[in-house]
XYZ file of C-alpha atoms in Angstrom:
713
model
C -73.859 8.371 81.097
C -72.456 6.651 77.980
C -72.873 7.630 74.494
C -74.056 5.066 72.012
C -71.629 3.079 70.358
C -72.002 1.644 66.270
C -70.587 -1.838 67.057
C -71.893 -3.248 64.167
C -70.264 -0.392 61.622
C -66.999 -1.768 62.671
C -64.466 -3.722 60.356
C -65.147 -7.732 61.213
C -61.968 -8.049 63.499
C -62.946 -4.730 65.461
C -66.519 -6.696 66.529
C -65.022 -9.633 67.648
C -62.929 -7.779 69.461
C -65.213 -5.961 71.072
C -67.785 -8.762 71.517
C -64.932 -10.985 73.116
C -64.624 -8.320 76.014
C -68.504 -8.807 76.677
C -70.021 -11.062 79.207
C -71.943 -14.068 78.197
C -75.409 -12.573 79.319
C -74.227 -9.234 76.867
C -73.596 -11.140 73.644
C -76.234 -13.817 74.311
C -78.746 -10.679 74.472
C -76.502 -9.123 71.409
C -77.503 -12.519 69.053
C -80.909 -11.727 69.852
C -80.937 -7.980 68.040
C -80.814 -9.534 64.436
C -79.674 -11.743 62.231
C -76.076 -10.405 61.382
C -75.524 -9.927 64.971
C -76.234 -13.676 65.462
C -73.469 -14.407 63.079
C -71.120 -12.103 64.604
C -71.412 -14.484 68.011
C -71.711 -17.444 65.913
C -68.079 -16.417 64.779
C -66.400 -16.175 68.221
C -66.292 -20.017 68.000
C -67.442 -20.371 71.871
C -66.612 -23.999 73.097
C -69.596 -26.179 73.903
C -68.761 -29.104 76.214
C -72.038 -30.984 76.921
C -75.910 -29.874 77.678
C -78.479 -31.977 79.215
C -82.665 -31.234 79.138
C -84.380 -31.367 82.655
C -88.439 -31.792 82.086
C -90.648 -31.578 84.982
C -93.156 -28.923 85.786
C -90.850 -26.715 83.910
C -87.780 -27.196 81.325
C -84.405 -26.876 81.964
C -81.345 -26.851 79.721
C -78.138 -26.699 81.425
C -74.683 -25.799 79.100
C -71.352 -25.940 79.540
C -69.443 -23.503 77.113
C -65.941 -22.750 77.743
C -65.752 -22.606 81.677
C -69.234 -21.643 82.113
C -72.657 -23.330 83.649
C -75.594 -21.981 82.064
C -79.145 -23.057 83.579
C -81.835 -21.939 81.219
C -85.186 -21.922 82.864
C -88.589 -21.838 80.498
C -91.785 -21.199 82.733
C -94.794 -22.250 80.220
C -97.387 -19.896 79.752
C -101.265 -20.690 79.555
C -101.951 -19.433 76.223
C -102.563 -21.659 72.915
C -99.565 -23.262 71.417
C -97.766 -22.470 68.140
C -98.743 -25.557 65.973
C -95.209 -24.705 64.231
C -93.363 -23.674 66.888
C -94.669 -25.392 70.414
C -95.686 -23.770 73.683
C -94.676 -20.421 74.074
C -92.477 -19.564 77.126
C -93.908 -17.411 79.643
C -90.825 -16.380 81.209
C -87.055 -17.096 80.458
C -84.312 -17.141 83.137
C -80.955 -17.419 82.640
C -78.417 -17.992 85.141
C -74.881 -18.141 84.623
C -72.142 -19.648 87.159
C -68.625 -19.288 86.126
C -66.730 -17.291 85.269
C -69.589 -14.520 86.095
C -72.773 -14.540 87.213
C -75.705 -13.227 85.452
C -79.432 -13.352 85.189
C -81.581 -12.241 82.677
C -85.276 -12.330 82.089
C -86.758 -12.501 78.337
C -90.026 -13.034 76.651
C -91.385 -13.344 73.343
C -89.729 -16.783 71.765
C -91.074 -20.464 71.696
C -88.691 -23.337 73.218
C -88.347 -24.742 69.400
C -86.648 -21.334 68.452
C -85.017 -21.193 71.573
C -83.370 -24.422 71.067
C -82.669 -23.752 67.221
C -80.905 -20.523 68.415
C -78.885 -22.188 70.885
C -77.641 -24.971 68.175
C -76.827 -22.299 66.188
C -74.366 -19.526 68.249
C -72.988 -22.408 69.829
C -72.231 -24.961 67.549
C -73.871 -28.258 68.428
C -76.390 -30.673 67.069
C -77.376 -32.642 69.880
C -77.878 -32.707 73.639
C -76.044 -34.699 76.100
C -78.814 -36.063 78.372
C -82.241 -35.822 78.434
C -84.118 -36.495 81.708
C -87.858 -36.800 82.510
C -88.837 -36.274 86.190
C -92.203 -35.900 88.008
C -95.165 -33.726 86.618
C -93.370 -34.108 83.045
C -96.573 -35.595 82.143
C -97.747 -31.834 82.211
C -96.328 -31.618 78.788
C -97.700 -33.000 75.223
C -95.386 -35.954 74.959
C -95.419 -35.420 70.755
C -94.441 -31.804 71.579
C -91.220 -32.731 73.468
C -90.605 -35.117 71.248
C -90.306 -32.369 68.117
C -88.531 -30.233 70.031
C -86.220 -32.677 71.557
C -85.231 -35.015 68.443
C -81.371 -35.101 69.090
C -79.578 -36.716 72.338
C -77.282 -39.651 73.895
C -78.549 -40.428 76.687
C -81.984 -40.546 78.104
C -82.576 -40.454 82.041
C -86.195 -41.307 84.376
C -87.252 -40.074 87.703
C -90.646 -41.110 87.479
C -92.848 -43.253 89.644
C -95.669 -43.628 87.592
C -95.765 -46.509 85.076
C -97.611 -45.128 82.420
C -95.279 -42.131 81.845
C -92.537 -44.390 81.761
C -93.903 -46.414 79.246
C -94.772 -43.004 77.225
C -91.155 -41.774 77.661
C -89.795 -44.837 76.170
C -92.191 -45.130 73.381
C -91.745 -41.916 72.372
C -87.612 -41.547 72.935
C -85.939 -44.256 71.602
C -82.344 -44.361 72.710
C -78.980 -46.330 73.181
C -78.107 -45.565 76.298
C -80.768 -45.598 79.277
C -81.228 -45.111 83.190
C -84.286 -45.232 85.119
C -83.503 -43.609 88.853
C -86.217 -46.392 90.334
C -86.787 -49.883 90.367
C -87.986 -51.390 87.377
C -89.616 -54.060 88.746
C -91.868 -51.873 91.678
C -92.355 -49.408 88.387
C -92.903 -51.583 85.415
C -95.842 -54.450 85.290
C -93.484 -56.038 82.740
C -90.008 -55.094 82.768
C -88.268 -57.909 80.342
C -89.195 -56.112 77.387
C -86.815 -52.964 78.675
C -83.941 -55.747 79.956
C -83.635 -57.559 76.121
C -83.503 -54.673 74.456
C -80.002 -53.775 72.721
C -78.620 -50.772 74.400
C -75.001 -49.367 74.350
C -76.266 -48.876 78.340
C -78.125 -49.516 80.967
C -78.521 -48.274 84.465
C -81.221 -48.969 86.705
C -80.356 -46.913 90.167
C -83.382 -47.059 92.752
C -83.542 -43.735 94.576
C -84.545 -45.414 97.657
C -82.021 -47.671 100.118
C -84.159 -50.837 99.714
C -83.146 -53.957 98.058
C -83.512 -54.041 93.976
C -85.873 -57.054 93.549
C -83.779 -58.213 90.223
C -82.483 -61.280 90.010
C -80.661 -63.518 88.460
C -82.646 -64.793 85.587
C -83.123 -61.072 85.309
C -79.509 -60.356 84.573
C -78.978 -63.026 82.397
C -81.576 -62.321 79.749
C -80.081 -58.239 79.980
C -78.606 -57.337 76.481
C -77.096 -54.480 76.891
C -73.020 -53.853 76.294
C -72.871 -51.977 79.773
C -74.797 -52.635 82.758
C -74.937 -50.727 85.981
C -77.695 -52.511 88.658
C -77.876 -50.528 92.134
C -78.986 -51.889 95.049
C -78.720 -56.028 94.548
C -79.232 -58.422 97.786
C -77.285 -61.102 95.990
C -74.696 -63.162 97.778
C -71.889 -65.674 96.695
C -73.936 -68.223 95.682
C -75.677 -65.792 93.034
C -72.427 -64.744 91.879
C -71.055 -68.056 91.214
C -74.125 -68.999 89.377
C -73.745 -65.544 87.125
C -69.864 -66.436 86.445
C -70.992 -70.004 85.322
C -73.411 -68.956 83.261
C -70.994 -65.969 81.641
C -68.396 -68.601 81.042
C -70.923 -71.012 79.137
C -71.987 -68.061 76.850
C -74.839 -65.989 78.385
C -74.608 -61.922 77.631
C -72.869 -62.343 74.716
C -72.629 -58.599 73.996
C -71.981 -57.256 77.741
C -69.095 -55.275 77.921
C -69.220 -54.306 82.050
C -71.159 -54.763 84.628
C -71.359 -52.705 87.561
C -72.972 -53.938 90.698
C -74.189 -52.070 93.647
C -74.972 -54.386 96.820
C -77.125 -53.000 99.176
C -75.617 -55.073 102.021
C -72.151 -53.431 103.252
C -70.846 -57.018 104.824
C -67.699 -57.922 102.478
C -68.051 -60.911 99.899
C -66.476 -64.234 100.262
C -64.326 -64.635 97.542
C -63.618 -68.693 97.947
C -67.173 -69.187 97.495
C -67.760 -66.970 94.452
C -64.645 -68.647 92.376
C -65.532 -72.115 93.837
C -65.377 -74.490 91.039
C -64.116 -72.130 88.473
C -60.315 -71.856 87.129
C -59.354 -68.835 87.590
C -56.081 -66.498 88.258
C -54.957 -63.785 90.713
C -53.028 -60.833 89.954
C -51.158 -58.447 91.846
C -52.829 -55.310 92.331
C -49.668 -53.323 90.661
C -50.027 -55.022 87.614
C -52.664 -52.887 85.610
C -54.852 -52.529 82.373
C -57.219 -50.126 80.337
C -60.683 -51.225 79.751
C -62.666 -49.248 76.843
C -66.005 -49.670 76.540
C -68.833 -48.852 73.800
C -70.007 -46.156 75.561
C -66.402 -44.509 75.596
C -65.498 -45.325 79.426
C -61.911 -45.889 79.870
C -60.633 -47.220 83.598
C -57.599 -48.194 84.783
C -57.793 -51.275 86.744
C -55.338 -52.451 88.852
C -54.809 -56.358 89.860
C -57.787 -58.747 90.101
C -59.117 -62.045 89.129
C -58.431 -63.670 85.438
C -61.492 -66.685 83.944
C -62.140 -67.576 80.831
C -65.370 -68.291 78.468
C -65.632 -71.099 76.882
C -64.572 -69.206 73.443
C -61.030 -67.580 74.829
C -62.640 -64.684 75.871
C -61.264 -63.385 79.312
C -62.598 -61.385 81.942
C -60.620 -59.997 85.097
C -62.939 -59.375 88.410
C -62.032 -56.505 90.777
C -63.341 -56.037 94.272
C -63.793 -52.235 95.785
C -65.339 -50.678 99.102
C -67.189 -47.132 97.971
C -69.580 -45.356 99.389
C -72.329 -47.354 97.736
C -70.382 -50.624 98.862
C -70.173 -51.520 95.071
C -68.700 -54.263 93.191
C -67.881 -53.762 89.737
C -67.525 -56.262 86.773
C -65.867 -55.083 83.646
C -65.273 -56.420 79.946
C -62.238 -55.109 78.074
C -62.359 -55.607 73.996
C -58.427 -54.924 73.576
C -57.088 -58.732 74.960
C -58.148 -60.769 71.870
C -55.856 -62.571 68.723
C -59.730 -62.674 66.664
C -61.402 -59.866 65.096
C -64.489 -60.668 67.754
C -64.271 -58.625 71.127
C -62.639 -60.010 73.968
C -64.151 -58.913 77.055
C -61.813 -59.029 80.450
C -63.840 -59.561 83.502
C -63.237 -57.437 86.707
C -64.726 -57.513 89.695
C -63.880 -54.973 92.445
C -64.527 -55.906 96.331
C -64.673 -54.146 99.346
C -61.031 -54.401 100.493
C -58.528 -54.641 97.418
C -56.527 -57.670 97.524
C -53.219 -57.681 98.835
C -50.909 -60.836 99.570
C -50.039 -61.007 103.085
C -46.547 -62.475 102.606
C -43.948 -61.433 99.971
C -44.217 -64.962 97.960
C -44.606 -64.306 94.031
C -45.202 -65.575 90.959
C -42.003 -68.091 89.923
C -39.917 -65.917 87.531
C -40.001 -68.900 84.448
C -40.160 -68.412 81.179
C -43.330 -69.624 79.753
C -43.685 -72.988 78.748
C -43.172 -73.610 75.074
C -45.645 -76.421 74.916
C -49.337 -76.353 76.102
C -52.051 -74.314 75.406
C -51.410 -70.597 73.713
C -53.270 -69.602 77.314
C -50.834 -71.385 79.151
C -47.804 -69.160 76.964
C -50.231 -66.138 77.715
C -49.990 -66.910 81.268
C -46.775 -67.839 81.686
C -45.335 -64.483 80.501
C -48.021 -62.428 82.654
C -46.820 -64.279 85.539
C -43.280 -62.682 84.703
C -44.687 -59.338 84.058
C -46.547 -59.706 87.594
C -43.040 -60.660 89.291
C -41.169 -58.257 87.871
C -43.804 -54.608 88.461
C -44.505 -56.118 91.811
C -40.538 -56.434 93.003
C -39.880 -53.124 91.404
C -43.429 -51.330 93.000
C -41.748 -51.782 96.378
C -38.432 -49.983 95.545
C -38.195 -47.489 92.876
C -34.497 -47.542 93.205
C -34.645 -51.232 92.309
C -37.136 -50.699 89.518
C -34.952 -48.031 88.048
C -31.991 -50.931 88.368
C -34.331 -53.448 86.474
C -35.287 -51.147 83.714
C -31.490 -51.220 82.807
C -30.997 -55.016 82.597
C -32.939 -55.255 78.966
C -35.162 -54.046 76.754
C -37.601 -56.506 78.220
C -37.046 -55.463 81.423
C -37.162 -51.801 80.837
C -40.658 -52.323 78.737
C -42.389 -53.668 82.547
C -40.993 -51.381 84.351
C -42.694 -48.609 81.876
C -46.025 -50.781 82.222
C -46.033 -49.625 85.884
C -47.590 -46.213 84.575
C -46.302 -44.085 87.396
C -47.835 -40.357 87.732
C -45.525 -38.609 86.335
C -46.317 -34.959 86.971
C -43.395 -32.961 86.139
C -39.623 -32.616 85.454
C -36.679 -30.251 85.841
C -33.144 -29.824 84.632
C -30.527 -27.813 86.371
C -27.266 -27.140 85.153
C -24.030 -25.626 86.722
C -20.789 -27.675 87.565
C -22.804 -30.673 87.156
C -25.869 -31.514 86.202
C -29.181 -32.687 88.306
C -32.388 -34.361 86.689
C -35.618 -33.717 89.319
C -38.717 -36.128 88.540
C -41.742 -35.497 90.325
C -44.084 -38.451 90.549
C -47.181 -38.720 92.661
C -46.008 -39.433 96.085
C -42.202 -38.580 95.516
C -39.305 -37.336 93.836
C -36.166 -38.419 91.764
C -33.330 -36.567 91.737
C -30.683 -37.869 89.559
C -26.959 -35.843 89.494
C -24.625 -36.674 86.707
C -21.276 -35.781 87.947
C -18.566 -35.197 85.101
C -15.166 -35.262 84.363
C -13.040 -32.089 84.812
C -12.660 -29.688 82.104
C -14.907 -28.402 79.463
C -17.879 -30.754 78.738
C -19.129 -31.428 75.445
C -19.367 -34.360 73.293
C -17.943 -38.113 74.702
C -17.049 -35.835 78.012
C -21.343 -35.890 78.421
C -20.184 -39.476 79.458
C -20.344 -39.150 83.730
C -18.251 -40.493 85.967
C -21.070 -41.298 88.458
C -24.220 -41.184 88.658
C -26.451 -40.590 92.013
C -29.901 -40.774 92.469
C -32.060 -39.707 95.895
C -35.379 -40.402 96.540
C -37.759 -38.123 98.323
C -41.043 -39.753 99.263
C -43.901 -39.311 100.981
C -43.609 -40.234 103.658
C -40.786 -38.834 103.994
C -38.020 -41.201 103.470
C -34.401 -40.395 102.136
C -33.250 -43.228 99.849
C -29.556 -42.707 98.010
C -28.019 -44.834 95.510
C -24.614 -44.412 93.349
C -24.308 -46.267 90.022
C -20.719 -46.220 87.904
C -20.497 -44.566 84.609
C -21.424 -46.435 81.310
C -24.187 -44.694 80.044
C -23.810 -41.373 78.345
C -26.468 -38.412 79.713
C -28.233 -38.341 76.396
C -28.939 -42.063 76.822
C -29.969 -41.753 80.397
C -32.450 -39.165 79.246
C -34.038 -40.797 76.686
C -34.001 -43.876 79.221
C -35.974 -41.992 81.936
C -38.248 -40.593 79.330
C -39.479 -44.182 78.140
C -39.490 -45.797 81.724
C -41.601 -42.395 82.984
C -43.636 -41.631 79.657
C -42.560 -37.632 79.477
C -41.578 -36.193 76.041
C -40.310 -32.749 77.765
C -39.188 -31.036 80.504
C -40.819 -28.424 82.672
C -37.776 -25.913 83.295
C -34.274 -25.894 82.148
C -32.144 -23.903 85.025
C -29.090 -22.286 84.127
C -26.877 -21.626 86.925
C -23.117 -20.654 87.840
C -20.277 -22.387 85.660
C -22.469 -23.117 82.939
C -19.538 -21.949 80.848
C -17.657 -25.284 81.018
C -20.547 -26.929 78.828
C -20.630 -26.881 75.265
C -24.288 -24.692 74.404
C -24.930 -26.886 71.124
C -24.281 -30.206 72.897
C -26.803 -29.327 75.750
C -29.590 -28.032 73.031
C -29.584 -31.441 71.437
C -29.798 -33.166 75.012
C -32.431 -30.707 76.268
C -34.322 -29.859 73.373
C -37.524 -29.950 74.239
C -38.778 -27.776 77.277
C -41.418 -24.904 78.538
C -39.765 -22.674 80.726
C -35.924 -21.240 80.877
C -34.553 -19.853 84.288
C -31.402 -18.543 83.991
C -29.403 -17.903 87.517
C -25.911 -17.152 85.979
C -24.488 -13.326 86.320
C -21.833 -14.165 83.740
C -22.947 -11.923 80.980
C -21.289 -14.042 77.996
C -23.484 -17.202 79.513
C -26.524 -15.166 79.133
C -25.901 -14.494 75.550
C -25.131 -17.552 74.774
C -28.262 -19.437 76.618
C -30.618 -16.489 75.288
C -29.005 -18.233 71.608
C -29.105 -21.765 72.392
C -32.521 -22.096 73.990
C -35.506 -20.373 72.502
C -38.820 -20.493 75.550
C -41.940 -18.760 75.818
C -41.302 -18.669 78.974
C -38.109 -16.788 80.869
C -36.983 -15.847 84.133
C -33.952 -13.606 85.093
C -32.624 -14.346 88.598
C -30.649 -10.848 88.561
C -31.129 -7.833 86.795
C -31.455 -7.969 82.990
C -29.696 -4.243 82.738
C -26.349 -6.140 84.419
C -26.252 -9.325 82.510
C -26.967 -8.088 78.990
C -25.168 -5.095 77.110
C -29.026 -4.191 75.217
C -31.625 -5.898 77.523
C -33.895 -3.968 75.125
C -33.673 -6.893 72.491
C -35.024 -8.821 75.302
C -37.519 -6.840 76.562
C -39.224 -6.344 73.148
C -39.510 -10.065 72.375
C -42.786 -11.795 72.309
C -42.906 -13.913 75.772
C -45.808 -15.356 77.173
C -43.887 -14.896 80.736
C -41.355 -12.709 81.776
C -40.189 -12.543 84.791
C -36.657 -10.563 86.316
C -36.512 -11.476 89.895
C -33.928 -9.327 91.540
C -33.079 -10.129 95.398
C -30.373 -8.561 96.513
C -30.297 -4.750 95.624
C -33.441 -2.677 94.125
C -33.604 -2.882 89.746
C -32.553 -0.579 88.027
C -35.590 -1.093 85.221
C -37.680 2.658 84.524
C -40.562 3.107 83.125
C -39.640 3.147 79.380
C -38.263 -0.183 79.979
C -41.559 -1.323 81.228
C -43.139 0.191 78.391
C -41.351 -1.858 75.620
C -42.060 -5.093 77.197
C -44.047 -7.306 74.907
C -44.617 -10.274 76.965
C -48.300 -11.627 78.227
C -47.603 -12.022 81.974
C -44.910 -9.289 83.672
C -43.151 -10.286 86.958
C -40.749 -7.513 88.425
C -39.335 -7.622 91.656
C -37.522 -5.050 94.066
C -38.626 -2.138 92.151
C -37.998 1.260 93.415
C -41.280 2.892 91.756
C -43.328 5.531 93.958
C -46.736 6.730 92.559
C -45.629 9.109 90.131
C -44.075 6.327 87.754
C -47.264 4.491 88.666
C -49.995 6.957 87.486
C -47.584 7.678 84.280
C -47.296 3.802 83.329
C -51.306 3.664 83.654
C -51.985 6.678 81.464
C -49.625 5.362 79.101
C -51.426 1.544 78.939
C -54.980 3.411 79.072
C -53.800 5.090 75.617
C -52.475 1.577 74.049
C -49.218 0.916 75.341
C -48.205 -2.916 76.507
C -51.197 -3.881 73.999
C -50.282 -7.920 74.515
C -50.128 -7.670 78.768
C -52.745 -9.945 80.387
C -51.122 -9.866 83.937
C -48.355 -7.245 85.706
C -47.246 -8.133 88.924
C -44.502 -5.381 90.970
C -42.858 -6.185 93.580
C -41.800 -2.982 95.618
C -38.280 -2.717 97.406
C -39.740 -0.006 100.180
C -42.277 -1.262 102.684
C -44.303 2.300 102.942
C -47.818 1.736 101.471
C -48.456 3.471 98.503
C -50.988 6.421 97.904
C -53.958 5.466 95.796
C -54.728 9.071 94.999
C -51.914 9.794 93.576
C -51.599 6.669 91.278
C -55.005 7.171 89.979
C -54.749 11.069 89.587
C -56.381 12.014 86.266
C -57.699 8.342 85.637
C -61.323 7.443 85.311
C -61.651 4.096 88.066
C -63.962 2.551 90.162
C -63.056 1.270 93.415
C -64.828 -2.007 94.588
C -64.763 -3.756 97.984
C -62.839 -6.768 99.015
C -65.436 -9.151 99.338
C -66.894 -8.291 95.330
C -65.020 -11.193 93.460
C -64.291 -10.917 89.428
C -62.688 -13.043 87.094
C -60.289 -12.366 84.614
C -58.009 -14.302 81.795
C -54.671 -15.430 82.897
C -51.493 -15.999 80.682
C -52.189 -19.944 80.474
C -55.678 -19.935 79.230
C -56.922 -20.090 82.810
C -59.122 -18.071 85.155
C -58.089 -16.025 88.244
C -60.102 -14.733 90.614
C -59.717 -10.989 92.134
C -61.538 -9.601 94.777
C -61.968 -5.603 95.673
C -59.209 -3.533 93.958
C -59.792 -0.316 91.227
C -61.093 -1.169 87.703
C -60.349 1.022 84.794
C -60.547 0.570 81.008
C -58.178 1.370 77.992
C -59.080 3.499 75.134
C -60.651 0.296 73.429
C -62.878 -0.613 76.071
C -60.585 -3.492 77.344
C -61.232 -3.574 81.058
C -58.244 -4.172 83.918
C -58.617 -4.334 87.566
C -55.485 -3.334 90.187
C -55.248 -4.960 93.624
C -52.432 -3.565 96.494
C -51.356 -5.979 98.815
C -48.825 -6.507 101.938
C -47.203 -9.440 102.743
C -44.415 -9.714 105.503
C -44.074 -6.292 105.394
C -43.411 -5.910 101.637
C -45.730 -3.953 99.035
C -46.520 -5.456 96.041
C -49.126 -4.439 93.124
C -51.257 -6.920 90.904
C -52.642 -5.643 87.952
C -55.083 -8.034 85.682
C -56.565 -7.334 81.973
C -58.886 -9.113 79.623
C -61.861 -8.999 82.900
C -64.431 -12.301 82.182
C -66.919 -10.700 84.755
C -67.888 -11.443 88.178
C -69.463 -14.006 90.541
C -69.903 -14.553 94.529
C -67.709 -17.105 96.030
C -70.533 -19.412 96.632
C -71.883 -20.131 93.158
C -67.731 -20.118 92.210
C -67.561 -23.034 94.404
C -71.043 -24.422 92.922
C -69.690 -24.066 89.746
C -65.919 -25.829 90.596
C -67.768 -28.935 91.750
C -69.868 -29.141 88.894
C -66.579 -28.526 86.274
């Protein structure tokens, strides 16, 4: 039995601290109690991402807030409507899918009041999508228009012509999606096609071919057009491209067509009588449309309209057998939008031979288009060669500033980079499917200033599938120049981790600090005390790892333990750690990871009681690996502690140190004196025991709904 808690009598900071420990269902209920309670919830500044409304025989509102998907289902009653607030709800069901599952049922408010309440506490003014489905005509269209008067996209999934006409009349929009064939649905579809929409989607739910013809597309006046289930052939596409080149569809920025037939189209027939240029697939461009969509398109076939506007056409094969045409508004020398079309065909084009455009400079005579085409032939040649061999691309990037820009334009997917400092400096750069390892061998003696000019540079490339490529290059660039060069080519600004190993003392720390000035994490692998002190002095960090006992490496280790790190790991491998309970109590990091500790149940019990009273207030996660393989006695660990044991299938979510969530199954729950909940898991791996303690409880969710939510996110 719990006693009442005068929450609103606390200072504002105290109220917010308590409210942040609640789950979503609790603080939504809190916001309904009073105006002051609602203001408290508003001050949490919940991150509203997107929201949508579905209207059928009931009304559902879906909202993504932070990492949670909320579903509000409003079921109407038969009572008379309130003229001021609209229909009253017979029942309101709330389901929250992640990170915590909550189900609530409430009565007593009209939908309009509910919507106003949502907008206030979640800080948004319009819904992302408004969708009308079957049976939406059960509601008064005027009342719906008043309630849902602000939205960005309108979607209609109805087989009734009168319903569709009524919705289009009462709900004007810039982005429209009709989930049916408009030519079967409407007697006269042309008033819809000629509207100046930013986006028009016609997506029939059946697999039958759409009745849309070439003339229908030519009068469509939207910026982004997405048509599905077309039964067009090469002749129709050829006629459309020729019309576009003469000036049709002047507002169009992107066209996407999904064909009903899985058969590949004949490219020669599509471009018959059309001047075009095919670009290699490695040549990429980014397309930006009026609806905010940005796609990176590789290769394609370029054509020009009579006013000089360029379009790129690509073909692709997907589960819908779709072909896409896009227009880019960034490739014009004039002030008006300059489109680039791109068709995507069923099989991406790749030349059968190794021939490439001639590497000749663009002619200074002739039209501007010819000079532009010559420039892009050179870029295509360089990019294609570089794509074939990564080691060649590195060598190519060193030839000139122009060659470096060409290699940089390949936009490799950068993952992370790590620097390993010992008697030499090794740099590991991980891309999407390869790892590049540079080794900079230095001259003997202390390395600083000009001596950081490597006498030899080795590059090893590890591919997926595995192919080990070795290349050696003689010196010429300093390590600083190498790092600057690699950051420009691979588009990154800081290193993920700096690893300091033995023999780091041969380097001047100030020189290293100048070289590696931006990084996320520092790993100290050296057992030299003077090295460790110098590293800690010159390389401040939020995330720190000691690969040996901190008490061996430092004269006064508590100066390190009390720092406000986000992540502190003390990894002891060869012998038991000397860390004591008093040492752990002074650690002020958010995430703490300690290995090979010799504690038993008594020390853990004392630590938990100290934490319950308020020690380690910043800690969000603690992981302890024990040196002994013997299982711990849970009864002794929780002696005198009020805790609850949960079965292994019971899942909860906790906040981690990097603003994500971690899943905890089973374990023991207990509360700190301020109400903060924590859980402890005991696990065994390779005959070794370890403990996980997570703080900042977010809630519970079953596995099926967690997977559903992850797919939605």
